[in-house]
């Protein structure tokens, strides 16, 4: 007999909660070099139309960037706007083409999601694990892994 995982949600329509985020991104280039970025920040979390949204702000090159992470059962999207504008969509075994606009110009990025885990089994936590191939056309090819721990009701 298989054990059913308990899924916790504490959201009620119209409620916005504070959330603590720990984001770890690793980027592996074709030569095997690893670039690691860690971000610890505070944001807001809420539910809308059965999806969970997490919104937070970062400062890059002295400019504010607002990031919205939309979490569905089988898809995660990360939308950034401000100094950088992009929309990346992750769905296991799917490719996504997006425009990535920066002060340096417009880049076309292709992603192919190899693994997507959305874990809501712990009370007051959501864990995301995204592994994907990335191709910034004519500039970079590699593999990325993003791990996001979202703690709410803090």
PDB file of C-alpha atoms in Angstrom:
ATOM      1  CA  UNK A   1       0.000   0.000   0.000  1.00  0.00           C
ATOM      2  CA  UNK A   2       1.487   3.343  -1.029  1.00  0.00           C
ATOM      3  CA  UNK A   3       1.538   6.237   1.386  1.00  0.00           C
ATOM      4  CA  UNK A   4      -0.078   9.427   0.111  1.00  0.00           C
ATOM      5  CA  UNK A   5       1.957  12.606   0.607  1.00  0.00           C
ATOM      6  CA  UNK A   6       0.250  15.329   2.554  1.00  0.00           C
ATOM      7  CA  UNK A   7       0.201  18.649   0.741  1.00  0.00           C
ATOM      8  CA  UNK A   8       0.084  21.720   2.948  1.00  0.00           C
ATOM      9  CA  UNK A   9      -1.397  25.022   1.935  1.00  0.00           C
ATOM     10  CA  UNK A  10      -2.284  27.838   4.272  1.00  0.00           C
ATOM     11  CA  UNK A  11      -3.454  30.354   1.744  1.00  0.00           C
ATOM     12  CA  UNK A  12      -6.881  31.886   1.689  1.00  0.00           C
ATOM     13  CA  UNK A  13      -8.070  33.928  -1.249  1.00  0.00           C
ATOM     14  CA  UNK A  14      -6.875  37.513  -0.972  1.00  0.00           C
ATOM     15  CA  UNK A  15      -4.242  36.869   1.718  1.00  0.00           C
ATOM     16  CA  UNK A  16      -0.632  37.889   1.102  1.00  0.00           C
ATOM     17  CA  UNK A  17       2.007  36.459   3.426  1.00  0.00           C
ATOM     18  CA  UNK A  18       5.634  37.347   3.981  1.00  0.00           C
ATOM     19  CA  UNK A  19       8.062  34.702   2.716  1.00  0.00           C
ATOM     20  CA  UNK A  20      11.748  34.001   3.249  1.00  0.00           C
ATOM     21  CA  UNK A  21      13.553  32.718   0.148  1.00  0.00           C
ATOM     22  CA  UNK A  22      16.843  30.886  -0.188  1.00  0.00           C
ATOM     23  CA  UNK A  23      17.813  30.584  -3.849  1.00  0.00           C
ATOM     24  CA  UNK A  24      20.824  28.599  -5.023  1.00  0.00           C
ATOM     25  CA  UNK A  25      21.638  28.624  -8.736  1.00  0.00           C
ATOM     26  CA  UNK A  26      24.462  26.610 -10.273  1.00  0.00           C
ATOM     27  CA  UNK A  27      25.471  27.064 -13.882  1.00  0.00           C
ATOM     28  CA  UNK A  28      27.728  24.511 -15.568  1.00  0.00           C
ATOM     29  CA  UNK A  29      29.362  25.460 -18.857  1.00  0.00           C
ATOM     30  CA  UNK A  30      30.485  22.987 -21.527  1.00  0.00           C
ATOM     31  CA  UNK A  31      33.996  22.863 -20.034  1.00  0.00           C
ATOM     32  CA  UNK A  32      32.579  21.833 -16.631  1.00  0.00           C
ATOM     33  CA  UNK A  33      33.213  25.162 -14.907  1.00  0.00           C
ATOM     34  CA  UNK A  34      30.622  25.912 -12.218  1.00  0.00           C
ATOM     35  CA  UNK A  35      29.294  29.370 -11.419  1.00  0.00           C
ATOM     36  CA  UNK A  36      27.238  29.541  -8.207  1.00  0.00           C
ATOM     37  CA  UNK A  37      24.850  32.316  -7.183  1.00  0.00           C
ATOM     38  CA  UNK A  38      23.181  32.393  -3.762  1.00  0.00           C
ATOM     39  CA  UNK A  39      20.388  34.793  -2.846  1.00  0.00           C
ATOM     40  CA  UNK A  40      18.658  35.107   0.534  1.00  0.00           C
ATOM     41  CA  UNK A  41      15.772  37.545   0.472  1.00  0.00           C
ATOM     42  CA  UNK A  42      12.301  38.379   1.756  1.00  0.00           C
ATOM     43  CA  UNK A  43       9.278  38.485  -0.510  1.00  0.00           C
ATOM     44  CA  UNK A  44       5.527  38.003  -0.614  1.00  0.00           C
ATOM     45  CA  UNK A  45       3.578  34.808  -1.309  1.00  0.00           C
ATOM     46  CA  UNK A  46      -0.070  34.384  -2.286  1.00  0.00           C
ATOM     47  CA  UNK A  47      -2.416  32.067  -4.139  1.00  0.00           C
ATOM     48  CA  UNK A  48      -4.364  33.059  -7.246  1.00  0.00           C
ATOM     49  CA  UNK A  49      -6.361  30.792  -9.575  1.00  0.00           C
ATOM     50  CA  UNK A  50      -4.913  27.647  -7.915  1.00  0.00           C
ATOM     51  CA  UNK A  51      -1.318  28.771  -8.578  1.00  0.00           C
ATOM     52  CA  UNK A  52       1.107  30.043  -5.955  1.00  0.00           C
ATOM     53  CA  UNK A  53       2.946  33.309  -6.617  1.00  0.00           C
ATOM     54  CA  UNK A  54       6.116  34.495  -4.920  1.00  0.00           C
ATOM     55  CA  UNK A  55       7.268  38.069  -5.583  1.00  0.00           C
ATOM     56  CA  UNK A  56      10.588  39.545  -4.466  1.00  0.00           C
ATOM     57  CA  UNK A  57      12.976  42.343  -5.394  1.00  0.00           C
ATOM     58  CA  UNK A  58      16.718  42.339  -6.065  1.00  0.00           C
ATOM     59  CA  UNK A  59      19.244  45.042  -6.856  1.00  0.00           C
ATOM     60  CA  UNK A  60      21.537  44.366  -9.833  1.00  0.00           C
ATOM     61  CA  UNK A  61      23.950  46.997 -11.114  1.00  0.00           C
ATOM     62  CA  UNK A  62      22.240  49.529  -8.809  1.00  0.00           C
ATOM     63  CA  UNK A  63      18.874  48.855 -10.486  1.00  0.00           C
ATOM     64  CA  UNK A  64      15.788  47.261  -8.948  1.00  0.00           C
ATOM     65  CA  UNK A  65      14.548  44.014 -10.499  1.00  0.00           C
ATOM     66  CA  UNK A  66      11.207  42.496  -9.505  1.00  0.00           C
ATOM     67  CA  UNK A  67      10.928  38.722  -9.846  1.00  0.00           C
ATOM     68  CA  UNK A  68       7.666  36.774  -9.841  1.00  0.00           C
ATOM     69  CA  UNK A  69       7.755  33.000  -9.489  1.00  0.00           C
ATOM     70  CA  UNK A  70       4.507  31.269 -10.475  1.00  0.00           C
ATOM     71  CA  UNK A  71       4.207  27.710  -9.147  1.00  0.00           C
ATOM     72  CA  UNK A  72       1.743  25.229 -10.629  1.00  0.00           C
ATOM     73  CA  UNK A  73       1.663  21.499  -9.990  1.00  0.00           C
ATOM     74  CA  UNK A  74       3.693  20.679 -13.121  1.00  0.00           C
ATOM     75  CA  UNK A  75       5.107  24.035 -14.242  1.00  0.00           C
ATOM     76  CA  UNK A  76       7.132  26.907 -12.779  1.00  0.00           C
ATOM     77  CA  UNK A  77       7.655  30.256 -14.462  1.00  0.00           C
ATOM     78  CA  UNK A  78      10.108  32.948 -13.431  1.00  0.00           C
ATOM     79  CA  UNK A  79       9.373  36.458 -14.697  1.00  0.00           C
ATOM     80  CA  UNK A  80      11.846  39.271 -14.103  1.00  0.00           C
ATOM     81  CA  UNK A  81      11.337  42.918 -14.956  1.00  0.00           C
ATOM     82  CA  UNK A  82      13.200  46.125 -14.320  1.00  0.00           C
ATOM     83  CA  UNK A  83      16.834  46.418 -15.427  1.00  0.00           C
ATOM     84  CA  UNK A  84      16.410  42.881 -16.838  1.00  0.00           C
ATOM     85  CA  UNK A  85      13.245  41.602 -18.548  1.00  0.00           C
ATOM     86  CA  UNK A  86      12.621  37.904 -19.130  1.00  0.00           C
ATOM     87  CA  UNK A  87      10.129  35.089 -18.759  1.00  0.00           C
ATOM     88  CA  UNK A  88      11.459  31.569 -18.287  1.00  0.00           C
ATOM     89  CA  UNK A  89       8.997  28.664 -18.208  1.00  0.00           C
ATOM     90  CA  UNK A  90       9.959  25.253 -16.826  1.00  0.00           C
ATOM     91  CA  UNK A  91       7.921  22.137 -17.510  1.00  0.00           C
ATOM     92  CA  UNK A  92       9.584  18.732 -17.420  1.00  0.00           C
ATOM     93  CA  UNK A  93      10.662  17.461 -20.859  1.00  0.00           C
ATOM     94  CA  UNK A  94       9.610  20.720 -22.567  1.00  0.00           C
ATOM     95  CA  UNK A  95      11.615  23.361 -24.426  1.00  0.00           C
ATOM     96  CA  UNK A  96      10.935  27.070 -24.073  1.00  0.00           C
ATOM     97  CA  UNK A  97      12.258  29.975 -26.119  1.00  0.00           C
ATOM     98  CA  UNK A  98      12.358  33.425 -24.521  1.00  0.00           C
ATOM     99  CA  UNK A  99      13.755  36.912 -25.007  1.00  0.00           C
ATOM    100  CA  UNK A 100      16.097  38.188 -22.301  1.00  0.00           C
ATOM    101  CA  UNK A 101      16.402  41.971 -22.402  1.00  0.00           C
ATOM    102  CA  UNK A 102      19.304  43.640 -20.566  1.00  0.00           C
ATOM    103  CA  UNK A 103      21.169  46.958 -20.775  1.00  0.00           C
ATOM    104  CA  UNK A 104      23.660  45.128 -23.034  1.00  0.00           C
ATOM    105  CA  UNK A 105      20.951  44.170 -25.531  1.00  0.00           C
ATOM    106  CA  UNK A 106      18.432  41.470 -26.378  1.00  0.00           C
ATOM    107  CA  UNK A 107      19.356  37.796 -26.104  1.00  0.00           C
ATOM    108  CA  UNK A 108      17.343  34.782 -27.239  1.00  0.00           C
ATOM    109  CA  UNK A 109      17.446  31.944 -24.685  1.00  0.00           C
ATOM    110  CA  UNK A 110      16.300  28.377 -25.197  1.00  0.00           C
ATOM    111  CA  UNK A 111      15.729  26.188 -22.154  1.00  0.00           C
ATOM    112  CA  UNK A 112      14.903  22.487 -21.977  1.00  0.00           C
ATOM    113  CA  UNK A 113      13.719  21.282 -18.575  1.00  0.00           C
ATOM    114  CA  UNK A 114      15.165  17.917 -17.549  1.00  0.00           C
ATOM    115  CA  UNK A 115      13.767  17.808 -14.014  1.00  0.00           C
ATOM    116  CA  UNK A 116      11.137  19.791 -12.130  1.00  0.00           C
ATOM    117  CA  UNK A 117      10.227  19.028  -8.520  1.00  0.00           C
ATOM    118  CA  UNK A 118       7.587  21.054  -6.678  1.00  0.00           C
ATOM    119  CA  UNK A 119       7.528  19.827  -3.054  1.00  0.00           C
ATOM    120  CA  UNK A 120       4.730  21.140  -0.838  1.00  0.00           C
ATOM    121  CA  UNK A 121       4.849  18.223   1.627  1.00  0.00           C
ATOM    122  CA  UNK A 122       6.182  20.229   4.613  1.00  0.00           C
ATOM    123  CA  UNK A 123       4.045  22.709   6.497  1.00  0.00           C
ATOM    124  CA  UNK A 124       5.041  26.343   5.828  1.00  0.00           C
ATOM    125  CA  UNK A 125       7.640  25.379   3.184  1.00  0.00           C
ATOM    126  CA  UNK A 126       7.757  24.952  -0.569  1.00  0.00           C
ATOM    127  CA  UNK A 127      10.843  23.469  -2.199  1.00  0.00           C
ATOM    128  CA  UNK A 128      11.594  23.813  -5.900  1.00  0.00           C
ATOM    129  CA  UNK A 129      14.281  21.966  -7.826  1.00  0.00           C
ATOM    130  CA  UNK A 130      14.706  22.827 -11.504  1.00  0.00           C
ATOM    131  CA  UNK A 131      17.381  21.276 -13.724  1.00  0.00           C
ATOM    132  CA  UNK A 132      17.574  22.432 -17.315  1.00  0.00           C
ATOM    133  CA  UNK A 133      19.778  22.840 -20.362  1.00  0.00           C
ATOM    134  CA  UNK A 134      20.304  26.429 -21.441  1.00  0.00           C
ATOM    135  CA  UNK A 135      21.370  27.819 -24.784  1.00  0.00           C
ATOM    136  CA  UNK A 136      21.893  31.544 -25.085  1.00  0.00           C
ATOM    137  CA  UNK A 137      21.971  31.495 -28.848  1.00  0.00           C
ATOM    138  CA  UNK A 138      25.508  31.824 -30.213  1.00  0.00           C
ATOM    139  CA  UNK A 139      26.942  32.824 -26.801  1.00  0.00           C
ATOM    140  CA  UNK A 140      26.623  30.081 -24.174  1.00  0.00           C
ATOM    141  CA  UNK A 141      25.521  26.475 -23.763  1.00  0.00           C
ATOM    142  CA  UNK A 142      25.335  24.709 -20.445  1.00  0.00           C
ATOM    143  CA  UNK A 143      23.259  23.173 -17.702  1.00  0.00           C
ATOM    144  CA  UNK A 144      21.635  25.042 -14.839  1.00  0.00           C
ATOM    145  CA  UNK A 145      20.190  23.918 -11.544  1.00  0.00           C
ATOM    146  CA  UNK A 146      17.983  26.153  -9.408  1.00  0.00           C
ATOM    147  CA  UNK A 147      16.976  25.218  -5.865  1.00  0.00           C
ATOM    148  CA  UNK A 148      14.499  27.508  -4.130  1.00  0.00           C
ATOM    149  CA  UNK A 149      13.368  27.101  -0.525  1.00  0.00           C
ATOM    150  CA  UNK A 150      10.349  29.232   0.335  1.00  0.00           C
ATOM    151  CA  UNK A 151       9.391  29.582   3.990  1.00  0.00           C
ATOM    152  CA  UNK A 152       6.125  31.332   4.815  1.00  0.00           C
ATOM    153  CA  UNK A 153       4.071  32.041   7.955  1.00  0.00           C
ATOM    154  CA  UNK A 154       7.306  33.427   9.419  1.00  0.00           C
TER     155      UNK A 154
END
